[in-house]
Short mmCIF file of C-alpha atoms in Angstrom, two decimals:
data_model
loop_
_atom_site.label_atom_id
_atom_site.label_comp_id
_atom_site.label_asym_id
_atom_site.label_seq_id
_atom_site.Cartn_x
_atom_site.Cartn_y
_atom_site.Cartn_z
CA UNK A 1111 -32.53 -21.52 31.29
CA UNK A 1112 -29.21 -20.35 30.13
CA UNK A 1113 -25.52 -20.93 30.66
CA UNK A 1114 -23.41 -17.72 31.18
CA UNK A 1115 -19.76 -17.64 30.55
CA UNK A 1116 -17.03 -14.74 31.04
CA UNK A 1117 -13.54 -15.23 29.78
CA UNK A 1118 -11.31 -12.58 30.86
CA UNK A 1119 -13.56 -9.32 30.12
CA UNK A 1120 -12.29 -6.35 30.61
CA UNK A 1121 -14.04 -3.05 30.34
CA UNK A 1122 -11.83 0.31 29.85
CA UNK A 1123 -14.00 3.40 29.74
CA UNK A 1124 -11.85 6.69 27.86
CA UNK A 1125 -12.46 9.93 29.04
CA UNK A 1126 -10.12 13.08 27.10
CA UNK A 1127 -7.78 10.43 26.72
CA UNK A 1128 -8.11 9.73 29.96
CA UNK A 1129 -8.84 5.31 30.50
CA UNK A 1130 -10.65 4.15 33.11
CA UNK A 1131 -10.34 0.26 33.83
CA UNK A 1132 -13.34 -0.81 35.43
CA UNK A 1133 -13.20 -4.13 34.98
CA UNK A 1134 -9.97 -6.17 34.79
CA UNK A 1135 -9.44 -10.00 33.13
CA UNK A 1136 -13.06 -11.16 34.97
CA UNK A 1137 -13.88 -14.83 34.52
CA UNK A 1138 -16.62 -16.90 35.42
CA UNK A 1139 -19.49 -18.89 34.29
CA UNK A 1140 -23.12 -19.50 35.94
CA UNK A 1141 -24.57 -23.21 35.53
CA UNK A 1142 -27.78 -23.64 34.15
CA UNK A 1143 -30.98 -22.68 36.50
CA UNK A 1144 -28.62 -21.45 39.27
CA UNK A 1145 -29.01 -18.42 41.30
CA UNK A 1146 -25.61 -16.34 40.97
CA UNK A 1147 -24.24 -13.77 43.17
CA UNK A 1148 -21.81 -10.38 42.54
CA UNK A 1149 -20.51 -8.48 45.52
CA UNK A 1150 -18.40 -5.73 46.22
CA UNK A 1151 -18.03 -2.56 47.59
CA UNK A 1152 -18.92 0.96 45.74
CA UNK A 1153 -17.05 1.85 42.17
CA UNK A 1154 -15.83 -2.16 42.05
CA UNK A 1155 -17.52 -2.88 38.70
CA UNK A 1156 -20.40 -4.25 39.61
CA UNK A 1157 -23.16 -2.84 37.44
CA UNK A 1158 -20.40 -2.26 34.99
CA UNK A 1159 -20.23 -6.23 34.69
CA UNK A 1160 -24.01 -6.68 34.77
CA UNK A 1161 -24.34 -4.39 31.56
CA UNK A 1162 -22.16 -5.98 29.61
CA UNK A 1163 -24.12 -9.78 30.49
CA UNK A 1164 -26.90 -7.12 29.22
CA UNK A 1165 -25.78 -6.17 26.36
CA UNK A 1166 -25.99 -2.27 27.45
CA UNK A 1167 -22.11 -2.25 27.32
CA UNK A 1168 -19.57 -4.30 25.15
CA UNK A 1169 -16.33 -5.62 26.94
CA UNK A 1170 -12.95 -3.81 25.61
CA UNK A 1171 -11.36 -7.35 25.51
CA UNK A 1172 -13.02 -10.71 26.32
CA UNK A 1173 -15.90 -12.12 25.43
CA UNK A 1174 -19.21 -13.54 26.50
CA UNK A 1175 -21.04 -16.47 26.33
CA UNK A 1176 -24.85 -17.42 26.16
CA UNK A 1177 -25.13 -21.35 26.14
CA UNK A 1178 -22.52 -22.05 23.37
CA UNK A 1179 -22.88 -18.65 21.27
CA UNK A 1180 -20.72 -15.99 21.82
CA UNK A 1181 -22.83 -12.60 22.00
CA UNK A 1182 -19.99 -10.50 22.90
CA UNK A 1183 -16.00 -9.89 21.95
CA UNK A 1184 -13.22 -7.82 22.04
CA UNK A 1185 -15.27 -4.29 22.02
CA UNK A 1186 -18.49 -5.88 19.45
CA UNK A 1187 -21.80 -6.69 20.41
CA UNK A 1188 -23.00 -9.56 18.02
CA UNK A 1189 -25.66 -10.38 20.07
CA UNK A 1190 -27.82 -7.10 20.89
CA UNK A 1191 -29.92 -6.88 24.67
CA UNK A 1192 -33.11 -7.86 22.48
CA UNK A 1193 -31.97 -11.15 21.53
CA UNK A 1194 -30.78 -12.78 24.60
CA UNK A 1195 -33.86 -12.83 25.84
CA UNK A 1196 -33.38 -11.13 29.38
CA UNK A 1197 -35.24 -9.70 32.03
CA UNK A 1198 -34.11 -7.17 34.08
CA UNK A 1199 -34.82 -5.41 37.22
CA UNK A 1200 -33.01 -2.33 38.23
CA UNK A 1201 -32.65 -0.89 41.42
CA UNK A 1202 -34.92 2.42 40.40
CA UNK A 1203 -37.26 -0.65 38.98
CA UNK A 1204 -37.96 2.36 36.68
CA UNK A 1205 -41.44 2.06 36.25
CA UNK A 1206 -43.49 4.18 33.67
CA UNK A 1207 -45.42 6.36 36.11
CA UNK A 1208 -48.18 7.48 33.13
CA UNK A 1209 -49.14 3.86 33.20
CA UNK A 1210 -50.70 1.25 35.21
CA UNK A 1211 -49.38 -1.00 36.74
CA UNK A 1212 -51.24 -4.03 34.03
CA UNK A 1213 -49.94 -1.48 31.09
CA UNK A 1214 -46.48 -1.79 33.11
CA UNK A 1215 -46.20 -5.30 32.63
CA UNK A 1216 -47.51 -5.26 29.10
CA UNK A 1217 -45.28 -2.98 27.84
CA UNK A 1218 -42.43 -5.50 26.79
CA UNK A 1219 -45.25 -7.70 25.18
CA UNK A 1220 -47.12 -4.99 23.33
CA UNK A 1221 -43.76 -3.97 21.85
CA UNK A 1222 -43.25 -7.75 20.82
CA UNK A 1223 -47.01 -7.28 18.77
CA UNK A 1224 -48.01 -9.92 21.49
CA UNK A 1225 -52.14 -10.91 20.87
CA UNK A 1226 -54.08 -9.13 23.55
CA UNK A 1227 -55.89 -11.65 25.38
CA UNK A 1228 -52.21 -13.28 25.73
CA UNK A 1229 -51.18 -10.27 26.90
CA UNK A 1230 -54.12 -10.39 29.48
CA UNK A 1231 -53.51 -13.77 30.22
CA UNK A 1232 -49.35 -13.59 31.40
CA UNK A 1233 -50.31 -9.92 32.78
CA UNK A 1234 -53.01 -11.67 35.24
CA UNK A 1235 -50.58 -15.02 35.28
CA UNK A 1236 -47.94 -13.18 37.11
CA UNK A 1237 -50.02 -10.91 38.97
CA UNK A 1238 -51.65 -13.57 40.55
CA UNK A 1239 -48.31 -15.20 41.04
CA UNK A 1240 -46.76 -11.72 42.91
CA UNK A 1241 -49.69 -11.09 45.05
CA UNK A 1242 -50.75 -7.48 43.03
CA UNK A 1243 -53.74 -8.77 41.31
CA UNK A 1244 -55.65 -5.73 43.48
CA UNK A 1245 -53.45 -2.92 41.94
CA UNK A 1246 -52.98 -3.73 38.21
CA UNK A 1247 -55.48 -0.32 37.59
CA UNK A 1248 -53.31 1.53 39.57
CA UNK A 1249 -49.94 3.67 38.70
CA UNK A 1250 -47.35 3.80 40.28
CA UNK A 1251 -47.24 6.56 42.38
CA UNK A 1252 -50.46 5.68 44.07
CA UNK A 1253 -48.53 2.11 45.19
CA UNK A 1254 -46.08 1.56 47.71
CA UNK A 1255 -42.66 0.93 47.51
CA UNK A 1256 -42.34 -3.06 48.02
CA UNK A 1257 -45.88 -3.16 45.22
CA UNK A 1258 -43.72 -1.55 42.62
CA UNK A 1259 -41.09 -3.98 43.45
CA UNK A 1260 -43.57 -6.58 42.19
CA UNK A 1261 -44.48 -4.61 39.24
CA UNK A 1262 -41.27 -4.37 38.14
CA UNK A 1263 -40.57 -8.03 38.63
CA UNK A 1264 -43.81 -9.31 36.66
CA UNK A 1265 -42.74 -6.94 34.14
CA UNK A 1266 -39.14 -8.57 33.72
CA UNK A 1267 -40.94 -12.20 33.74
CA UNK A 1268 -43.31 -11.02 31.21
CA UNK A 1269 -41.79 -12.21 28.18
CA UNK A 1270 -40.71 -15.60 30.26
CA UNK A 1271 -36.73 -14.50 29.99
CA UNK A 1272 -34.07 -17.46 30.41
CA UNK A 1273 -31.89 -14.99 32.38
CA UNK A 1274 -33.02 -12.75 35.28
CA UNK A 1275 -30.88 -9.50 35.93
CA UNK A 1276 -31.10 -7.75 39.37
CA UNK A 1277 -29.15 -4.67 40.30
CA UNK A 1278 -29.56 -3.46 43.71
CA UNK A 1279 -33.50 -4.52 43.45
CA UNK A 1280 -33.83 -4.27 47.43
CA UNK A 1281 -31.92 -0.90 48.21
CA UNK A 1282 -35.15 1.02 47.84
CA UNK A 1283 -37.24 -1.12 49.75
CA UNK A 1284 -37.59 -0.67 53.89
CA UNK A 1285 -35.93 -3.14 55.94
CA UNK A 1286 -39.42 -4.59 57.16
CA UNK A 1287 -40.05 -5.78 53.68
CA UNK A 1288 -36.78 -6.82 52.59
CA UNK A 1289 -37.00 -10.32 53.44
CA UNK A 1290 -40.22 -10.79 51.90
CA UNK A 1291 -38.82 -9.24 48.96
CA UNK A 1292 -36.19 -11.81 48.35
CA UNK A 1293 -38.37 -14.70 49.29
CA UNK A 1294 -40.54 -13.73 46.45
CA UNK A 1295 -37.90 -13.53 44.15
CA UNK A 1296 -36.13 -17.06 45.51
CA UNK A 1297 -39.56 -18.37 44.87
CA UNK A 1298 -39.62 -17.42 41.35
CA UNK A 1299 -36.71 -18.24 39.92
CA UNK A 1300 -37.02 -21.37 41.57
CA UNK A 1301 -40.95 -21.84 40.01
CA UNK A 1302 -40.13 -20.72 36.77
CA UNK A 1303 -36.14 -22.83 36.49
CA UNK A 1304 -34.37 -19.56 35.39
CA UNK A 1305 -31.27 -18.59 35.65
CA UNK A 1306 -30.99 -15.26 37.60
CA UNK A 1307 -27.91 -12.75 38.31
CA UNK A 1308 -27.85 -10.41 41.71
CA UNK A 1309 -25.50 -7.47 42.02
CA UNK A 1310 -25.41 -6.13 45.52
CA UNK A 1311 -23.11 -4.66 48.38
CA UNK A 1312 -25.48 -5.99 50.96
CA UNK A 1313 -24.75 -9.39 52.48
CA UNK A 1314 -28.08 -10.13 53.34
CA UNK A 1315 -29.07 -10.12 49.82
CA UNK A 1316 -26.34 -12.44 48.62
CA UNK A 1317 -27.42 -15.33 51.49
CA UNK A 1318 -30.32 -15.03 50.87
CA UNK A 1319 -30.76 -15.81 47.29
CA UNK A 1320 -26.97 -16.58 45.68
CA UNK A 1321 -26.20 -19.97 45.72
CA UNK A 1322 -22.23 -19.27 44.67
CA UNK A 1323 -20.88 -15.76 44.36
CA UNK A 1324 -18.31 -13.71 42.73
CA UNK A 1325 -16.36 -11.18 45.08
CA UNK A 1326 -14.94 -8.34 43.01
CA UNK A 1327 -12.39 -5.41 44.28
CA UNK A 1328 -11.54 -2.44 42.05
CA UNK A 1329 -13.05 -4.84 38.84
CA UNK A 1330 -10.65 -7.69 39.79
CA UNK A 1331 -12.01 -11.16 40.37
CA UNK A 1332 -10.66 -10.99 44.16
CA UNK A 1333 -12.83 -14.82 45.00
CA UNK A 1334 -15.03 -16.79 43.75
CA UNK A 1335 -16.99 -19.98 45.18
CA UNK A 1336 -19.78 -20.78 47.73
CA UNK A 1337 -21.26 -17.74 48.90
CA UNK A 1338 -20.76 -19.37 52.69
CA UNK A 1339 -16.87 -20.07 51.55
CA UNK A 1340 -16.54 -16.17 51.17
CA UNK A 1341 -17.90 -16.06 54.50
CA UNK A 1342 -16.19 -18.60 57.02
CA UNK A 1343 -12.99 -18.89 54.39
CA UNK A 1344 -12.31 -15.68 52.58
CA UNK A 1345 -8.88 -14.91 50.57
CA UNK A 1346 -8.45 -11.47 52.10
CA UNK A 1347 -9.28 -8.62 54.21
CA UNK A 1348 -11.61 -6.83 51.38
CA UNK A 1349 -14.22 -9.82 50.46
CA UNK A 1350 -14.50 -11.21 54.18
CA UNK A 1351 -15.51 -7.42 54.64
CA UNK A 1352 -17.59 -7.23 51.55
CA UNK A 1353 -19.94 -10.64 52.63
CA UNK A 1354 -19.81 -9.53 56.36
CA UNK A 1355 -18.96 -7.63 59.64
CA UNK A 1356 -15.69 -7.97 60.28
CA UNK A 1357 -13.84 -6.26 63.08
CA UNK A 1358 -10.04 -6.24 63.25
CA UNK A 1359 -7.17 -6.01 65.23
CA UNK A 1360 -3.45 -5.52 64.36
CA UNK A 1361 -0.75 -7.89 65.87
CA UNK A 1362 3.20 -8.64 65.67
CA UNK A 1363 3.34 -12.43 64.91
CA UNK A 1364 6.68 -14.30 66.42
CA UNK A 1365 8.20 -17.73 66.55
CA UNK A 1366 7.04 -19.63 68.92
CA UNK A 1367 8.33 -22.78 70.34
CA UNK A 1368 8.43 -26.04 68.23
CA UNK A 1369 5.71 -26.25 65.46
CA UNK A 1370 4.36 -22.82 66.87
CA UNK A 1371 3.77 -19.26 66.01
CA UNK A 1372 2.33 -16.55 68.12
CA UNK A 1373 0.27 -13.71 67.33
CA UNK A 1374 0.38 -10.92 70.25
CA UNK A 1375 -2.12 -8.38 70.77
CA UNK A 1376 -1.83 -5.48 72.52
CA UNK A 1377 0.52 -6.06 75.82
CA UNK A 1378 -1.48 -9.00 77.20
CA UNK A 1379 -2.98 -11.59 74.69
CA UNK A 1380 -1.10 -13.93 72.78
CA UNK A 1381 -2.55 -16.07 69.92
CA UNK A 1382 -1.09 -19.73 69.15
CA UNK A 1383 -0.91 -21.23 65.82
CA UNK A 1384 0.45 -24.15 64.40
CA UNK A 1385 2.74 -23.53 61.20
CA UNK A 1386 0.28 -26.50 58.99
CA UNK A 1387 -2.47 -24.32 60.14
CA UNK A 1388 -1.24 -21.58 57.74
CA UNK A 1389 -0.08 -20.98 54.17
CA UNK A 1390 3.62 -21.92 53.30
CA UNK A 1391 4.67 -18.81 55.56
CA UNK A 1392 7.44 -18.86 58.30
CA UNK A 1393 7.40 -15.54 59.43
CA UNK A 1394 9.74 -13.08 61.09
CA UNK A 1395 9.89 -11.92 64.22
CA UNK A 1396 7.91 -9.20 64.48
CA UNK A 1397 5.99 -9.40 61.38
CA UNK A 1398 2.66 -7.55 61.28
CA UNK A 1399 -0.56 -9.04 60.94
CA UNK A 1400 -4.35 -8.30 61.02
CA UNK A 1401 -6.82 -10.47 63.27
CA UNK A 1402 -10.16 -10.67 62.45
CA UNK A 1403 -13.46 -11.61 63.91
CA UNK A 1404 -17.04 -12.04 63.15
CA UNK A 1405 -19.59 -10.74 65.72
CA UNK A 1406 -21.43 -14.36 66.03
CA UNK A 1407 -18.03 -15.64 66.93
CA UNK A 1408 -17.22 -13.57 69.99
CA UNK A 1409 -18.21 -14.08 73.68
CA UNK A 1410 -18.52 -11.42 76.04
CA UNK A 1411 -18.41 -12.48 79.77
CA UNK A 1412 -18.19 -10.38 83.17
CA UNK A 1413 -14.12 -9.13 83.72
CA UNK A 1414 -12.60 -12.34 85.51
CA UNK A 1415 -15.30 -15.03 85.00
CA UNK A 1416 -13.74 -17.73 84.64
CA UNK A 1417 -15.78 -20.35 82.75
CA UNK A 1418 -14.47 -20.19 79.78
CA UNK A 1419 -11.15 -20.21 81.00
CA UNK A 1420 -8.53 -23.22 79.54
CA UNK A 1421 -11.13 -24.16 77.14
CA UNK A 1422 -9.64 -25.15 73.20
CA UNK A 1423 -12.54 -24.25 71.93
CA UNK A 1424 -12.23 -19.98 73.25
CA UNK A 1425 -9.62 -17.96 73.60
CA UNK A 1426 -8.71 -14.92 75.96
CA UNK A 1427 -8.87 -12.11 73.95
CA UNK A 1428 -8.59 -9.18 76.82
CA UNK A 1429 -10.15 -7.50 79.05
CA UNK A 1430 -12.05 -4.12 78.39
CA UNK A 1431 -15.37 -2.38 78.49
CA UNK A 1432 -18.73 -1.85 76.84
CA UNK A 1433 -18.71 1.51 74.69
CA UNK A 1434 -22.28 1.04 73.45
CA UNK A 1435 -24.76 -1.45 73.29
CA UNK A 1436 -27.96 -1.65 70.54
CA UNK A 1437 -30.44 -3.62 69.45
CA UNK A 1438 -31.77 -5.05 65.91
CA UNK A 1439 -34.01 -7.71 64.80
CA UNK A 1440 -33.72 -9.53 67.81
CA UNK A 1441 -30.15 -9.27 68.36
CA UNK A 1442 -27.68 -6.85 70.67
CA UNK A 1443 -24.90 -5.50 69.01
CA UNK A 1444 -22.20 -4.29 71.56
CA UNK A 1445 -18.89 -2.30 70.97
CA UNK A 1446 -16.15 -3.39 72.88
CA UNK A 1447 -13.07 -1.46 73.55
CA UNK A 1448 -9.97 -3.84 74.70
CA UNK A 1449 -7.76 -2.48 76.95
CA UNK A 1450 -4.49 -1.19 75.19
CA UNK A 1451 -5.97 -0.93 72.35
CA UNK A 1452 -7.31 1.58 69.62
CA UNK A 1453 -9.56 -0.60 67.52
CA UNK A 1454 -13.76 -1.15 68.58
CA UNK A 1455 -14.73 -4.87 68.10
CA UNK A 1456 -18.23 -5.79 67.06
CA UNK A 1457 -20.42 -8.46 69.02
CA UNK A 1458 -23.52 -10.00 68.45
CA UNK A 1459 -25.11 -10.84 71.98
CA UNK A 1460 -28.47 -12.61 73.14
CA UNK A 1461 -28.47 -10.42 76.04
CA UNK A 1462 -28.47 -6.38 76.73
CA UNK A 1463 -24.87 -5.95 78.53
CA UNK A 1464 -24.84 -2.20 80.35
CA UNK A 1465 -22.43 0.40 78.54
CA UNK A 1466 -19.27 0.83 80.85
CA UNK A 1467 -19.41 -2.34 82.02
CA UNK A 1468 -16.00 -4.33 82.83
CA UNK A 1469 -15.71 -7.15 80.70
CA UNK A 1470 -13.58 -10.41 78.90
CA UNK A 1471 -13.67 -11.32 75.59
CA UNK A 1472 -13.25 -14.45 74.15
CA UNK A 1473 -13.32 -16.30 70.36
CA UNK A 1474 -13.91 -19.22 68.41
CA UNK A 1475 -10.61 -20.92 67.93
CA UNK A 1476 -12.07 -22.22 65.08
CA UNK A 1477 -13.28 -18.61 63.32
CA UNK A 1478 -10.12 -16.74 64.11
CA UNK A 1479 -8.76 -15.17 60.95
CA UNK A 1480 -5.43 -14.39 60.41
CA UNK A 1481 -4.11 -11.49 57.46
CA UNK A 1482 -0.87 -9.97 56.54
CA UNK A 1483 -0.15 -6.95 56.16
CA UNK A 1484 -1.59 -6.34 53.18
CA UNK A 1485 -4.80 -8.05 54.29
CA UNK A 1486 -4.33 -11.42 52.02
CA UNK A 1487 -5.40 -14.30 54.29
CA UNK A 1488 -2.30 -16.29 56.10
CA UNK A 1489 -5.11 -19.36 56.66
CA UNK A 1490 -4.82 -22.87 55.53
CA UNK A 1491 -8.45 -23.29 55.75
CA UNK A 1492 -8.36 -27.49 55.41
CA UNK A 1493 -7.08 -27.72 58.70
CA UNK A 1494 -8.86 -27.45 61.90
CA UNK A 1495 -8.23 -24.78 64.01
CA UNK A 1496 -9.69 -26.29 67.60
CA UNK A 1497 -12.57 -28.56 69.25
CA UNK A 1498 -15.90 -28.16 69.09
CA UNK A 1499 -17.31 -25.94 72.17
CA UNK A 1500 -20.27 -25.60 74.69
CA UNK A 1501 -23.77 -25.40 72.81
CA UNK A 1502 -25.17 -21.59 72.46
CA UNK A 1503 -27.38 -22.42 75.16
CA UNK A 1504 -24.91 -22.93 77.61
CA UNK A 1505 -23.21 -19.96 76.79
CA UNK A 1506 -26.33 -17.94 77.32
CA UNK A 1507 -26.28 -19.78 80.65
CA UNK A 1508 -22.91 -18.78 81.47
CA UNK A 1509 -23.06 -15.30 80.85
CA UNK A 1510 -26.59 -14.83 82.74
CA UNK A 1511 -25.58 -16.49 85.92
CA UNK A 1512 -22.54 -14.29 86.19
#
C-alpha cells in the first residue's frame, strides 16, 4: 500500500504559444489501502490528473507525493512510471492482440527477467483469482469483452503494484456485466490491501467502489469528501450533477414573514425556508434561484389526491402531466411536465404511471436543494430540513389505491 499526496498541481499544456490549463491548484491525498474516487464531466482533467499520479505526465507546478518521497515537482519527473510500482488499467485495457491471454499477463514480468515458473505461478495465481483460468491459451479477439476486462486486470496485479490506476475500466463493458465488473475489482483491492485510483463520469462506478471522492470542474478541485456527501450535500449545481440525476427548476426567492424565506415556482408553488437553514444569505426580493431534485426523492400521486397533503415531511410541488414513462433495472423513470413551466423533472417510480396522465408532485423536505444563480449551493447542510415521513411501503400503498 501507498499514500498519495497532491499539493496544488497544476498542469498547463502549450500549443503555438497557445496554454491550455487543464488542471488548476488540485490538492488531495489518498490514505493508505483506500479506494479513491475522481469525477467529472468530459475535458475536466480527469485522465490528465491520473497521468501525472502515473508518471506519463509531469505537473507544470506542484508536486507529488508517494508515501513520504516526492516523485514529482514543478515540471520534473524524479520518480519515472517504472519505479512507483503501479498498475494500471485503461479504459481500451489495451491488450496485445498477437498474444494470449497467459503471455498478456506475463508481459510486465518477463520484462522484469522474472524466473519462469514464477511467472507461471502469479499468471495461474491471478487467473484463478479472476475466474479466466479456461482462456489463458486464448487471444484476445477470440474473448469477450468483460474476459479481457479480467485480462487486463491480472495483468496490472501481476507485478503485485501498491497503487491500482483505473481510467474509465467499465465504459467498454455492457451494462449486464458492469456490476460484476466492479465487484471483482472491490474484491481485489480489498484481498490484496492496495491502494487503488478510479477516474470516471459514471456515478455508478464511483458508489460502487470509491470510498471518498474528488469532484473536479474545468481541472478545479470543485469538492471533495464522502462520495455519499457529494451526493445528498453537494457545493454546487455541477458536482450534484456530476455524482447524479438531478433535475432543476428556476425560482424568484422573497422574504417571507419572520425567520422565513420563500422560494416560488412557477405561479402556484411556494417553497418555505428558514434563514439558519441556509448559508449567511438574506436575499432580495426577487432574487433568482435554482431548485433541485433527485428522482428517488420525488412522489408522483393522481392530480388532487390528497394524502400527502399538510404533511412536513412532502411538499406540493404542482400539478402537471406524464410526458413519458420507461423502464430500467427494475425501476420506472417518468418525465413530468409541471404546469407553467418549461423544465421536465425526472422520477424514479415503483409503478408504470400512463403517459398523459394528470398528476401532483411532491418532495422530500429533507432533499430539497437550493442554488443561486450561479448554481453554488445556498444550503446549510447541518440543519434539518423537516420530519421523517411515511415508510416507502406506504407510499407504494398510497399511490396504488388511488
Amino acid at each position: 500500500m501507498v499514500k498519495i499526496g497532491l499539493e496544488n498541481v497544476t498542469k498547463i499544456f502549450t500549443k503555438k504559444k497557445l496554454e491550455n490549463k487543464v488542471l488548476d491548484d488540485i490538492s488531495f491525498e489518498v490514505a493508505d489501502g483506500n479506494f479513491f474516487g475522481i469525477i467529472g464531466q468530459s475535458g475536466a482533467g480527469k485522465t490528465t490528473l491520473l497521468r501525472i499520479i502515473a508518471g506519463l505526465e509531469g505537473p507544470t507546478h506542484g508536486k507529488v507525493k508517494f508515501d513520504n518521497t516526492v516523485v514529482a515537482e514543478e515540471g520534473k519527473i524524479k520518480v519515472p512510471i517504472e519505479e512507483r510500482n503501479i498498475g494500471m488499467v485503461f479504459q481500451t485495457w489495451a491488450l496485445y492482440p498477437h498474444l494470449t491471454s497467459y503471455d498478456n499477463i506475463a508481459f510486465p514480468l518477463r520484462a522484469k527477467k522474472m524466473d519462469e515458473n514464477d511467472i507461471e505461478s502469479t499468471v495461474l495465481h491471478l487467473a484463478k483469482m479472476l475466474g479466466i483460468t479456461e482462456i489463458l491459451v486464448r487471444k484476445p479477439g477470440r474473448i469477450s469483452g468483460g474476459q479481457q476486462q479480467r485480462v487486463a486486470v491480472a495483468r496490472a496485479l501481476s507485478k503485485s503494484p501498491s497503487l491500482l490506476l483505473l481510467d474509465e475500466p467499465f465504459s467498454n463493458l455492457d451494462a449486464t456485466i458492469k456490476d460484476n465488473a466492479r465487484s471483482l475489482i472491490r474484491t481485489v483491492q480489498k484481498e490484496l490491501s492496495i491502494t487503488a485510483i478510479i477516474v470516471s463520469h459514471d456515478p455508478a462506478d464511483i458508489f460502487s467502489l470509491a470510498s471518498d471522492t474528488l469532484a473536479i470542474t474545468d481541472g478545479r478541485n470543485a469538492q471533495m469528501g464522502r462520495t455519499s456527501d457529494l451526493y445528498h450535500k453537494p457545493s454546487n449545481l455541477t458536482v450534484a450533477r456530476s455524482i447524479g440525476e438531478m433535475s432543476v427548476i428556476q425560482g424568484l426567492m422573497t422574504q417571507g414573514s419572520g425567520k422565513d424565506v420563500e422560494v416560488k415556482l412557477g405561479d402556484r408553488c411556494k417553497l418555505g425556508f428558514r434563514r439558519d437553514e441556509l448559508i449567511a444569505i438574506v436575499p432580495e426580493n426577487n432574487t433568482e434561484v435554482r431548485v433541485g431534485f433527485r428522482p428517488e426523492s420525488l412522489e408522483v400521486l393522481e392530480e388532487n389526491n390528497t394524502a400527502l397533503k399538510g404533511s412536513d415531511y412532502w411538499v406540493l410541488i404542482g400539478n402537471g402531466f406524464v410526458k413519458i414513462c420507461s423502464y430500467s433495472a427494475g425501476i420506472f423513470r417518468v418525465l413530468i411536465r409541471l404546469d407553467g413551466l418549461d423544465d421536465d423533472i425526472a422520477v424514479s417510480s415503483d409503478v408504470s404511471i400512463d403517459t398523459d396522465s394528470r398528476i401532483s408532485l411532491y418532495a422530500k423536505r429533507d432533499d430539497l436543494k437550493l442554488f443561486d444563480s450561479n448554481g453554488n449551493s445556498m444550503l446549510n447542510y447541518s440543519m434539518s430540513l423537516g420530519k421523517q415521513g411515511s415508510s416507502n411501503d406506504e407510499r407504494r400503498r398510497i399511490y396504488a389505491s388511488t
